[in-house]
Short mmCIF file of C-alpha atoms in Angstrom, two decimals:
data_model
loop_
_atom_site.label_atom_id
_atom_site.label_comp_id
_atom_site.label_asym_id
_atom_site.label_seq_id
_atom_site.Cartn_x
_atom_site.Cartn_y
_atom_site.Cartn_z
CA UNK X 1 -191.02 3.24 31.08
CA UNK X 2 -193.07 6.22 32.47
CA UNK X 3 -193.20 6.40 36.45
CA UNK X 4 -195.99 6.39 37.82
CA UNK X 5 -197.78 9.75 39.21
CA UNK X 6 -199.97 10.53 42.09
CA UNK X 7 -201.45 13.87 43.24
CA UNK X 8 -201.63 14.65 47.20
CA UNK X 9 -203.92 16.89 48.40
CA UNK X 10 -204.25 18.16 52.13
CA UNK X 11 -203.89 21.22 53.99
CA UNK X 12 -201.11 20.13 56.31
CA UNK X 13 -198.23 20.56 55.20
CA UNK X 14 -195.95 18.36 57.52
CA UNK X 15 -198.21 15.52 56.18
CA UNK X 16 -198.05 16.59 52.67
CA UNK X 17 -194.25 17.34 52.37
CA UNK X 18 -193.82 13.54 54.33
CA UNK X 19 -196.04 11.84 52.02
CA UNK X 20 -194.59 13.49 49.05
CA UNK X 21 -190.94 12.24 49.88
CA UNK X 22 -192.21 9.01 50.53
CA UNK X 23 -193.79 8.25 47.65
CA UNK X 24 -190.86 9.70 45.58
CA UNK X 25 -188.80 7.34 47.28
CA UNK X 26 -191.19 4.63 45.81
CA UNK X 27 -190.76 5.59 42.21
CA UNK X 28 -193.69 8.09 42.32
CA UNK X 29 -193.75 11.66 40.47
CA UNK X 30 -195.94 13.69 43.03
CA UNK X 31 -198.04 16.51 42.70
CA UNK X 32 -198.95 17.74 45.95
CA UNK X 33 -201.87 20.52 46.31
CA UNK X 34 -203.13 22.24 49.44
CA UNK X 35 -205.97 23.60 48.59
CA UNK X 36 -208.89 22.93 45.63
CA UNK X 37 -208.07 24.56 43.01
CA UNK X 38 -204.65 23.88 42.91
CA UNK X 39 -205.58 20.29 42.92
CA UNK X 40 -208.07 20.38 40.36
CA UNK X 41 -205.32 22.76 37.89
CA UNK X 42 -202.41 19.73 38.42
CA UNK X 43 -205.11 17.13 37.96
CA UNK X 44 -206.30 18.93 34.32
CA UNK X 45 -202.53 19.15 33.67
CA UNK X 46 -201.16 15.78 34.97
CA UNK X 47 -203.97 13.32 34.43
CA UNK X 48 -202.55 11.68 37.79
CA UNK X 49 -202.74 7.77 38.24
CA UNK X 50 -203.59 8.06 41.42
CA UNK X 51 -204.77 11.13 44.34
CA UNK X 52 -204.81 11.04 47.85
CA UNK X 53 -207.36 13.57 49.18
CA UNK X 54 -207.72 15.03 52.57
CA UNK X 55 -211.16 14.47 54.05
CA UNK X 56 -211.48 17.85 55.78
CA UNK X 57 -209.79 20.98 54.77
CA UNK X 58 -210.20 24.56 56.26
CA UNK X 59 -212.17 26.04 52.58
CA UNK X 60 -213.36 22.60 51.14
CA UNK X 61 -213.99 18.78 51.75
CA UNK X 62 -212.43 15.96 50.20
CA UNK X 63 -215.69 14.99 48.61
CA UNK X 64 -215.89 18.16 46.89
CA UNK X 65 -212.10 18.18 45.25
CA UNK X 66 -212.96 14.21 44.54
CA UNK X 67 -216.25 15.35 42.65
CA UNK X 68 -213.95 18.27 40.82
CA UNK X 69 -210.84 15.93 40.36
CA UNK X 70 -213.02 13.13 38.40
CA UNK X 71 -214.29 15.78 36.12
CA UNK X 72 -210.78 16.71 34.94
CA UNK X 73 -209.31 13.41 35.07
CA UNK X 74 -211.76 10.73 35.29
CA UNK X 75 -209.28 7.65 35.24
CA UNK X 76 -207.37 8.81 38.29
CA UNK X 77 -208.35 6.30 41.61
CA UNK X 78 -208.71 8.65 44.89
CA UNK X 79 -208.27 7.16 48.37
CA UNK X 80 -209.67 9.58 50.98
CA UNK X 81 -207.78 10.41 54.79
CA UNK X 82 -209.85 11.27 57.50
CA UNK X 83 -208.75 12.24 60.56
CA UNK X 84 -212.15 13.20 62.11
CA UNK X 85 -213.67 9.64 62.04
CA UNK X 86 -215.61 11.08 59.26
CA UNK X 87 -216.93 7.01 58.58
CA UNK X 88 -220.27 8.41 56.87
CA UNK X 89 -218.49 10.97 54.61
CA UNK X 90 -215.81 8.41 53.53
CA UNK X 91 -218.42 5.91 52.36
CA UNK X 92 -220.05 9.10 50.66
CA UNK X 93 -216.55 9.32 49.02
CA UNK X 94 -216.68 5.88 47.77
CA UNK X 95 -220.14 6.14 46.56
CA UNK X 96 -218.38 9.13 44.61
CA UNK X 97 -215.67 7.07 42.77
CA UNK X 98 -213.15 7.16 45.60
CA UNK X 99 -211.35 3.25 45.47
CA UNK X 100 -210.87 3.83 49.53
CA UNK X 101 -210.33 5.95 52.39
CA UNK X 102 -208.23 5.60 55.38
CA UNK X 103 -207.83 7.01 58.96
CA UNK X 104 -205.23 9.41 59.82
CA UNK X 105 -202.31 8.62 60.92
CA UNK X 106 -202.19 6.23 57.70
CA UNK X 107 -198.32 5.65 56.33
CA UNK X 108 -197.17 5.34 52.25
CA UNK X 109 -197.26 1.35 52.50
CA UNK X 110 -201.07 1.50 54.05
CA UNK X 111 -202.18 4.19 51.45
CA UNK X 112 -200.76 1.69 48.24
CA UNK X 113 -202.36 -1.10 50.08
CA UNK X 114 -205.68 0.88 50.46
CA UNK X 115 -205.33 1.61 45.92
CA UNK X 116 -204.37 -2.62 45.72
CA UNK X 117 -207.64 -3.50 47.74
CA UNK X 118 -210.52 -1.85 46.55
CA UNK X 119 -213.15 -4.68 47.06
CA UNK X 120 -212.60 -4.48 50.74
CA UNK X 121 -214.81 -1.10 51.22
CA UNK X 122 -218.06 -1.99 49.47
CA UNK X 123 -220.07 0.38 50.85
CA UNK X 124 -222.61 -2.47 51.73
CA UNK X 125 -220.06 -4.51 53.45
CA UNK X 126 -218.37 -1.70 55.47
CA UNK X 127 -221.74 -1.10 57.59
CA UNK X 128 -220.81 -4.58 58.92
CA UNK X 129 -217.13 -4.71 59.40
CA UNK X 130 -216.81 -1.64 61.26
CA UNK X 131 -215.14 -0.98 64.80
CA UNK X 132 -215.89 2.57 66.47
CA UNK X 133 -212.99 4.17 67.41
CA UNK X 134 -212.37 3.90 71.90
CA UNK X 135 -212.53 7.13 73.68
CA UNK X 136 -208.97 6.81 74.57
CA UNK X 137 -207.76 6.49 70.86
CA UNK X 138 -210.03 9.61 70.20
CA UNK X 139 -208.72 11.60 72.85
CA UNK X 140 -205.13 10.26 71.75
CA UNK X 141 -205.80 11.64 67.83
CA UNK X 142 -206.96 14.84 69.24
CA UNK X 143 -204.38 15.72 71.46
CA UNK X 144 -201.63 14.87 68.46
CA UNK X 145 -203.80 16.74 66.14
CA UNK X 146 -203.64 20.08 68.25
CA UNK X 147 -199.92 19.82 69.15
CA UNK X 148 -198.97 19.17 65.95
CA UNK X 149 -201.04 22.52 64.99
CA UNK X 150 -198.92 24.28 67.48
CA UNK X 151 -196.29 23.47 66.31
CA UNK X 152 -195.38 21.34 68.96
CA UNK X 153 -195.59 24.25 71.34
CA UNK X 154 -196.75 22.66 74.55
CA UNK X 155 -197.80 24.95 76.65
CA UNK X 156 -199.97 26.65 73.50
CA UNK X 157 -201.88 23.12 73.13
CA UNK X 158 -202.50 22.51 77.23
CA UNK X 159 -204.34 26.13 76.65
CA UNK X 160 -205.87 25.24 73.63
CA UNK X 161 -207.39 22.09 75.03
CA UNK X 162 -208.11 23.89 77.96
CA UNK X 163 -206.14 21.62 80.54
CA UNK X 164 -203.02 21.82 82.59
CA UNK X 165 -199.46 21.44 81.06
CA UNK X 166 -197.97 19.00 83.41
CA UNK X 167 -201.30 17.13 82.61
CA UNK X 168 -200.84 16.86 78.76
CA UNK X 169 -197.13 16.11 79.38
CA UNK X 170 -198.68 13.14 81.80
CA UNK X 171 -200.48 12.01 78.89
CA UNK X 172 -198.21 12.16 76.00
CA UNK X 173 -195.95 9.86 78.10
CA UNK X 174 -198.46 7.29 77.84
CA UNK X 175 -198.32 4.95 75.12
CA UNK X 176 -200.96 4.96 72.50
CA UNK X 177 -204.27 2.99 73.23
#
């Protein structure tokens, strides 16, 4: 019995290198890409079950390696991350041949549930179903998103989001909206 293969592709590579163990640990073989074309090389190569695209990357978008990805290996199922709220480019996704997307922070188990339940993001049914995103869970994503690119370097990400240290450390010791 063959295991079952997915290819992950995103920029980050704390997410990817997480993701990748995780779904190993599910019986997975995983391909993991950061950029285009290395996705679109393992894709022609692999012929991957599954792929798990990155919405936004620093050279490409997620709709663009979908569009390439299909063309190598049509019967692969994408589900696209976004962590930029990107709702409209998502649905653009599906319209593409994506089975799904997902916000970021998304975990293994919500990513296989997103492949199981692909009826759920009709594009015509999503226009009604769907809750903005607060302020405070905006401001939350984007304060994560910077520290995590510095590397967890506080006093680099109070700069970079132009505010005072002790007032970033105030709010990271909130909980989560």
């Amino acid at each position: 019995m063959t295991r079952p293969t997915i290819l992950l592709v995103d920029d980050d590579d704390i997410l990817r290198n997480r993701l990748t163990r995780a779904f190993s640990s599910r019986g997975f073989d995983v391909y993991s890409a950061k950029t285009k074309e290395d996705a679109v090389t393992q894709a022609q190569e692999a012929q991957p079950d599954r792929a798990v695209l990155d919405l936004k990357m620093p050279e490409t978008s997620g709709i663009e390696v979908l569009k390439d990805l299909l063309k190598v290996s049509p019967l692969t199922q994408a589900v696209i991350l976004t962590g930029y709220g990107s709702i409209t480019n998502a649905v653009e996704a599906v319209r593409l041949g994506a089975v799904n997307y997902l916000t970021k922070p998304a975990d293994v188990d919500e990513i296989l549930a997103a492949f199981d339940n692909q009826e759920a993001v009709a594009p015509e049914s999503q226009g009604q179903s769907y809750n903005p995103q607060s302020l405070a869970e905006a401001e939350w994503e984007h304060i994560h998103r910077v520290l995590n690119d510095c590397g967890g370097n506080l006093s680099e990400a109070a700069r970079l989001l132009d505010i005072p240290r002790r007032t970033l450390q105030r709010k990271l010791k909130k909980l989560a909206p």
